PDB file of N, CA, C and O in Angstrom:
ATOM      1  N   MET A   1     -31.469  13.089  -5.166  1.00 48.00           N
ATOM      2  CA  MET A   1     -30.543  13.019  -6.187  1.00 48.00           C
ATOM      3  C   MET A   1     -29.696  11.709  -6.244  1.00 48.00           C
ATOM      4  O   MET A   1     -29.374  11.332  -5.169  1.00 48.00           O
ATOM      5  N   ALA A   2     -29.315  11.304  -7.236  1.00 59.00           N
ATOM      6  CA  ALA A   2     -28.531   9.996  -7.444  1.00 59.00           C
ATOM      7  C   ALA A   2     -27.132  10.475  -7.045  1.00 59.00           C
ATOM      8  O   ALA A   2     -26.543  11.438  -7.255  1.00 59.00           O
ATOM      9  N   GLU A   3     -26.456   9.438  -6.400  1.00 71.00           N
ATOM     10  CA  GLU A   3     -24.894   9.625  -6.030  1.00 71.00           C
ATOM     11  C   GLU A   3     -24.179   9.751  -7.249  1.00 71.00           C
ATOM     12  O   GLU A   3     -24.376   8.818  -8.320  1.00 71.00           O
ATOM     13  N   GLN A   4     -22.997  10.489  -7.355  1.00 79.00           N
ATOM     14  CA  GLN A   4     -22.146  10.457  -8.341  1.00 79.00           C
ATOM     15  C   GLN A   4     -21.059   9.508  -8.237  1.00 79.00           C
ATOM     16  O   GLN A   4     -20.570   9.276  -7.292  1.00 79.00           O
ATOM     17  N   TYR A   5     -20.812   8.746  -9.026  1.00 77.00           N
ATOM     18  CA  TYR A   5     -19.760   7.634  -9.288  1.00 77.00           C
ATOM     19  C   TYR A   5     -18.613   8.071 -10.151  1.00 77.00           C
ATOM     20  O   TYR A   5     -18.656   8.720 -11.144  1.00 77.00           O
ATOM     21  N   ASN A   6     -17.353   7.789  -9.628  1.00 85.00           N
ATOM     22  CA  ASN A   6     -16.199   8.120 -10.468  1.00 85.00           C
ATOM     23  C   ASN A   6     -15.999   6.874 -11.441  1.00 85.00           C
ATOM     24  O   ASN A   6     -16.736   6.001 -11.675  1.00 85.00           O
ATOM     25  N   LEU A   7     -14.746   6.829 -12.181  1.00 89.00           N
ATOM     26  CA  LEU A   7     -14.473   5.815 -13.171  1.00 89.00           C
ATOM     27  C   LEU A   7     -14.349   4.549 -12.309  1.00 89.00           C
ATOM     28  O   LEU A   7     -14.438   3.377 -13.017  1.00 89.00           O
ATOM     29  N   THR A   8     -13.953   4.429 -11.104  1.00 87.00           N
ATOM     30  CA  THR A   8     -13.937   3.292 -10.369  1.00 87.00           C
ATOM     31  C   THR A   8     -15.135   2.443  -9.914  1.00 87.00           C
ATOM     32  O   THR A   8     -15.205   1.405  -9.579  1.00 87.00           O
ATOM     33  N   GLY A   9     -16.195   3.251 -10.021  1.00 89.00           N
ATOM     34  CA  GLY A   9     -17.445   2.842  -9.726  1.00 89.00           C
ATOM     35  C   GLY A   9     -17.581   3.000  -8.167  1.00 89.00           C
ATOM     36  O   GLY A   9     -18.826   2.675  -7.633  1.00 89.00           O
ATOM     37  N   LEU A  10     -16.798   3.755  -7.548  1.00 90.00           N
ATOM     38  CA  LEU A  10     -16.913   4.250  -6.123  1.00 90.00           C
ATOM     39  C   LEU A  10     -17.553   5.618  -5.926  1.00 90.00           C
ATOM     40  O   LEU A  10     -17.176   6.419  -6.735  1.00 90.00           O
ATOM     41  N   SER A  11     -18.402   5.809  -5.066  1.00 90.00           N
ATOM     42  CA  SER A  11     -18.736   7.291  -4.680  1.00 90.00           C
ATOM     43  C   SER A  11     -17.585   7.744  -3.962  1.00 90.00           C
ATOM     44  O   SER A  11     -16.622   7.151  -3.657  1.00 90.00           O
ATOM     45  N   ASP A  12     -17.570   9.045  -3.721  1.00 91.00           N
ATOM     46  CA  ASP A  12     -16.623   9.829  -3.145  1.00 91.00           C
ATOM     47  C   ASP A  12     -16.304   9.283  -1.621  1.00 91.00           C
ATOM     48  O   ASP A  12     -15.191   9.109  -1.337  1.00 91.00           O
ATOM     49  N   GLU A  13     -17.375   9.063  -0.889  1.00 92.00           N
ATOM     50  CA  GLU A  13     -17.225   8.551   0.313  1.00 92.00           C
ATOM     51  C   GLU A  13     -16.662   7.209   0.352  1.00 92.00           C
ATOM     52  O   GLU A  13     -15.732   7.001   1.251  1.00 92.00           O
ATOM     53  N   GLU A  14     -17.153   6.353  -0.609  1.00 92.00           N
ATOM     54  CA  GLU A  14     -16.387   5.055  -0.580  1.00 92.00           C
ATOM     55  C   GLU A  14     -14.924   5.042  -0.902  1.00 92.00           C
ATOM     56  O   GLU A  14     -14.275   4.156  -0.423  1.00 92.00           O
ATOM     57  N   ALA A  15     -14.673   6.003  -1.813  1.00 93.00           N
ATOM     58  CA  ALA A  15     -13.247   5.970  -2.133  1.00 93.00           C
ATOM     59  C   ALA A  15     -12.423   6.473  -1.102  1.00 93.00           C
ATOM     60  O   ALA A  15     -11.296   6.166  -0.693  1.00 93.00           O
ATOM     61  N   LYS A  16     -12.901   7.451  -0.366  1.00 95.00           N
ATOM     62  CA  LYS A  16     -12.242   8.042   0.870  1.00 95.00           C
ATOM     63  C   LYS A  16     -11.895   6.899   1.902  1.00 95.00           C
ATOM     64  O   LYS A  16     -10.941   6.737   2.343  1.00 95.00           O
ATOM     65  N   GLU A  17     -13.009   6.203   2.181  1.00 96.00           N
ATOM     66  CA  GLU A  17     -12.937   4.914   3.118  1.00 96.00           C
ATOM     67  C   GLU A  17     -11.796   3.891   2.612  1.00 96.00           C
ATOM     68  O   GLU A  17     -11.019   3.557   3.308  1.00 96.00           O
ATOM     69  N   PHE A  18     -11.904   3.557   1.325  1.00 96.00           N
ATOM     70  CA  PHE A  18     -11.027   2.670   0.846  1.00 96.00           C
ATOM     71  C   PHE A  18      -9.534   3.221   1.039  1.00 96.00           C
ATOM     72  O   PHE A  18      -8.723   2.471   1.396  1.00 96.00           O
ATOM     73  N   HIS A  19      -9.381   4.383   0.640  1.00 97.00           N
ATOM     74  CA  HIS A  19      -7.998   5.076   0.646  1.00 97.00           C
ATOM     75  C   HIS A  19      -7.501   5.147   2.192  1.00 97.00           C
ATOM     76  O   HIS A  19      -6.348   4.846   2.348  1.00 97.00           O
ATOM     77  N   SER A  20      -8.386   5.369   3.087  1.00 97.00           N
ATOM     78  CA  SER A  20      -7.981   5.468   4.401  1.00 97.00           C
ATOM     79  C   SER A  20      -7.544   4.076   5.030  1.00 97.00           C
ATOM     80  O   SER A  20      -6.743   3.771   5.814  1.00 97.00           O
ATOM     81  N   ILE A  21      -8.066   2.889   4.308  1.00 97.00           N
ATOM     82  CA  ILE A  21      -7.500   1.659   4.777  1.00 97.00           C
ATOM     83  C   ILE A  21      -6.282   1.156   3.721  1.00 97.00           C
ATOM     84  O   ILE A  21      -5.473   0.592   4.466  1.00 97.00           O
ATOM     85  N   PHE A  22      -6.287   1.496   2.561  1.00 97.00           N
ATOM     86  CA  PHE A  22      -5.284   1.027   1.680  1.00 97.00           C
ATOM     87  C   PHE A  22      -3.899   1.731   1.995  1.00 97.00           C
ATOM     88  O   PHE A  22      -2.882   1.024   1.890  1.00 97.00           O
ATOM     89  N   MET A  23      -3.738   2.912   2.244  1.00 98.00           N
ATOM     90  CA  MET A  23      -2.571   3.614   2.366  1.00 98.00           C
ATOM     91  C   MET A  23      -1.733   3.114   3.501  1.00 98.00           C
ATOM     92  O   MET A  23      -0.437   2.770   3.388  1.00 98.00           O
ATOM     93  N   PRO A  24      -2.223   3.122   4.816  1.00 98.00           N
ATOM     94  CA  PRO A  24      -1.661   2.358   5.876  1.00 98.00           C
ATOM     95  C   PRO A  24      -1.006   0.945   5.731  1.00 98.00           C
ATOM     96  O   PRO A  24      -0.007   0.558   5.994  1.00 98.00           O
ATOM     97  N   SER A  25      -1.997   0.245   4.896  1.00 98.00           N
ATOM     98  CA  SER A  25      -1.621  -1.307   4.581  1.00 98.00           C
ATOM     99  C   SER A  25      -0.441  -1.213   3.576  1.00 98.00           C
ATOM    100  O   SER A  25       0.399  -2.025   3.723  1.00 98.00           O
ATOM    101  N   MET A  26      -0.360  -0.351   2.644  1.00 98.00           N
ATOM    102  CA  MET A  26       0.687  -0.366   1.592  1.00 98.00           C
ATOM    103  C   MET A  26       1.983   0.221   2.338  1.00 98.00           C
ATOM    104  O   MET A  26       2.899  -0.359   2.061  1.00 98.00           O
ATOM    105  N   TYR A  27       1.829   1.187   3.207  1.00 98.00           N
ATOM    106  CA  TYR A  27       3.179   1.592   3.932  1.00 98.00           C
ATOM    107  C   TYR A  27       3.676   0.328   4.719  1.00 98.00           C
ATOM    108  O   TYR A  27       4.764   0.090   4.842  1.00 98.00           O
ATOM    109  N   GLY A  28       2.840  -0.271   5.250  1.00 98.00           N
ATOM    110  CA  GLY A  28       3.261  -1.521   6.110  1.00 98.00           C
ATOM    111  C   GLY A  28       3.843  -2.594   5.361  1.00 98.00           C
ATOM    112  O   GLY A  28       4.856  -3.111   5.663  1.00 98.00           O
ATOM    113  N   TRP A  29       3.297  -2.846   4.168  1.00 98.00           N
ATOM    114  CA  TRP A  29       3.661  -3.899   3.308  1.00 98.00           C
ATOM    115  C   TRP A  29       5.273  -3.448   2.794  1.00 98.00           C
ATOM    116  O   TRP A  29       6.189  -4.224   2.710  1.00 98.00           O
ATOM    117  N   PHE A  30       5.260  -2.087   2.291  1.00 98.00           N
ATOM    118  CA  PHE A  30       6.569  -1.634   1.877  1.00 98.00           C
ATOM    119  C   PHE A  30       7.789  -1.676   3.019  1.00 98.00           C
ATOM    120  O   PHE A  30       8.788  -2.198   2.628  1.00 98.00           O
ATOM    121  N   SER A  31       7.340  -1.337   4.190  1.00 98.00           N
ATOM    122  CA  SER A  31       8.258  -1.508   5.259  1.00 98.00           C
ATOM    123  C   SER A  31       8.652  -2.922   5.424  1.00 98.00           C
ATOM    124  O   SER A  31       9.826  -3.161   5.722  1.00 98.00           O
ATOM    125  N   LEU A  32       7.891  -3.934   5.530  1.00 98.00           N
ATOM    126  CA  LEU A  32       8.105  -5.224   5.477  1.00 98.00           C
ATOM    127  C   LEU A  32       9.177  -5.745   4.577  1.00 98.00           C
ATOM    128  O   LEU A  32      10.118  -6.461   4.734  1.00 98.00           O
ATOM    129  N   VAL A  33       8.962  -5.337   3.225  1.00 98.00           N
ATOM    130  CA  VAL A  33       9.709  -5.586   2.204  1.00 98.00           C
ATOM    131  C   VAL A  33      10.998  -5.128   2.227  1.00 98.00           C
ATOM    132  O   VAL A  33      12.112  -5.708   1.998  1.00 98.00           O
ATOM    133  N   VAL A  34      11.197  -3.763   2.673  1.00 98.00           N
ATOM    134  CA  VAL A  34      12.453  -3.137   2.912  1.00 98.00           C
ATOM    135  C   VAL A  34      13.196  -3.847   3.879  1.00 98.00           C
ATOM    136  O   VAL A  34      14.379  -4.085   3.760  1.00 98.00           O
ATOM    137  N   LEU A  35      12.484  -4.153   5.031  1.00 98.00           N
ATOM    138  CA  LEU A  35      13.358  -4.815   6.196  1.00 98.00           C
ATOM    139  C   LEU A  35      13.682  -6.104   5.743  1.00 98.00           C
ATOM    140  O   LEU A  35      14.857  -6.675   6.120  1.00 98.00           O
ATOM    141  N   ALA A  36      12.964  -6.895   4.965  1.00 97.00           N
ATOM    142  CA  ALA A  36      13.371  -8.237   4.520  1.00 97.00           C
ATOM    143  C   ALA A  36      14.659  -8.080   3.595  1.00 97.00           C
ATOM    144  O   ALA A  36      15.598  -8.872   3.795  1.00 97.00           O
ATOM    145  N   HIS A  37      14.721  -7.124   2.710  1.00 96.00           N
ATOM    146  CA  HIS A  37      15.777  -6.936   1.871  1.00 96.00           C
ATOM    147  C   HIS A  37      17.099  -6.521   2.658  1.00 96.00           C
ATOM    148  O   HIS A  37      18.199  -6.971   2.435  1.00 96.00           O
ATOM    149  N   VAL A  38      17.061  -5.687   3.782  1.00 96.00           N
ATOM    150  CA  VAL A  38      18.084  -5.240   4.583  1.00 96.00           C
ATOM    151  C   VAL A  38      18.508  -6.467   5.238  1.00 96.00           C
ATOM    152  O   VAL A  38      19.914  -6.660   5.278  1.00 96.00           O
ATOM    153  N   LEU A  39      17.572  -7.281   5.877  1.00 96.00           N
ATOM    154  CA  LEU A  39      18.164  -8.362   6.610  1.00 96.00           C
ATOM    155  C   LEU A  39      18.926  -9.515   5.765  1.00 96.00           C
ATOM    156  O   LEU A  39      19.806 -10.066   6.012  1.00 96.00           O
ATOM    157  N   THR A  40      18.484  -9.618   4.593  1.00 95.00           N
ATOM    158  CA  THR A  40      18.861 -10.478   3.642  1.00 95.00           C
ATOM    159  C   THR A  40      20.227 -10.013   3.073  1.00 95.00           C
ATOM    160  O   THR A  40      21.306 -10.820   3.189  1.00 95.00           O
ATOM    161  N   HIS A  41      20.377  -8.767   2.975  1.00 94.00           N
ATOM    162  CA  HIS A  41      21.634  -8.138   2.536  1.00 94.00           C
ATOM    163  C   HIS A  41      22.872  -8.224   3.672  1.00 94.00           C
ATOM    164  O   HIS A  41      24.017  -8.403   3.556  1.00 94.00           O
ATOM    165  N   LEU A  42      22.397  -8.094   4.946  1.00 95.00           N
ATOM    166  CA  LEU A  42      23.193  -8.141   6.054  1.00 95.00           C
ATOM    167  C   LEU A  42      23.802  -9.708   6.220  1.00 95.00           C
ATOM    168  O   LEU A  42      24.802  -9.962   6.515  1.00 95.00           O
ATOM    169  N   ARG A  43      23.009 -10.773   5.878  1.00 95.00           N
ATOM    170  CA  ARG A  43      23.234 -12.001   6.067  1.00 95.00           C
ATOM    171  C   ARG A  43      24.037 -12.610   4.829  1.00 95.00           C
ATOM    172  O   ARG A  43      25.040 -13.297   4.934  1.00 95.00           O
ATOM    173  N   PHE A  44      23.454 -12.209   3.708  1.00 94.00           N
ATOM    174  CA  PHE A  44      24.156 -12.596   2.304  1.00 94.00           C
ATOM    175  C   PHE A  44      24.498 -11.475   1.488  1.00 94.00           C
ATOM    176  O   PHE A  44      23.691 -11.319   0.481  1.00 94.00           O
ATOM    177  N   PRO A  45      25.601 -10.616   1.817  1.00 90.00           N
ATOM    178  CA  PRO A  45      25.885  -9.459   1.043  1.00 90.00           C
ATOM    179  C   PRO A  45      26.059  -9.996  -0.421  1.00 90.00           C
ATOM    180  O   PRO A  45      26.885 -10.876  -0.683  1.00 90.00           O
ATOM    181  N   TRP A  46      25.363  -9.377  -1.478  1.00 78.00           N
ATOM    182  CA  TRP A  46      25.679  -9.599  -2.670  1.00 78.00           C
ATOM    183  C   TRP A  46      26.532  -8.596  -3.572  1.00 78.00           C
ATOM    184  O   TRP A  46      26.912  -8.817  -4.736  1.00 78.00           O
ATOM    185  N   ILE A  47      26.826  -7.486  -2.846  1.00 66.00           N
ATOM    186  CA  ILE A  47      28.023  -6.562  -3.547  1.00 66.00           C
ATOM    187  C   ILE A  47      28.889  -6.209  -2.642  1.00 66.00           C
ATOM    188  O   ILE A  47      28.748  -5.936  -1.557  1.00 66.00           O
TER     189      ILE A  47
END
């Protein structure tokens, strides 16, 4: 039986694998961005 693909062109297994890598990477990136903004605000307060 042929694999079923979603709108993204990924199978369910491929989508789960991508999600397991993407989510921690996104949380790490957002944490870095928030840290950069906090440090910038502490050094150069704009309000």
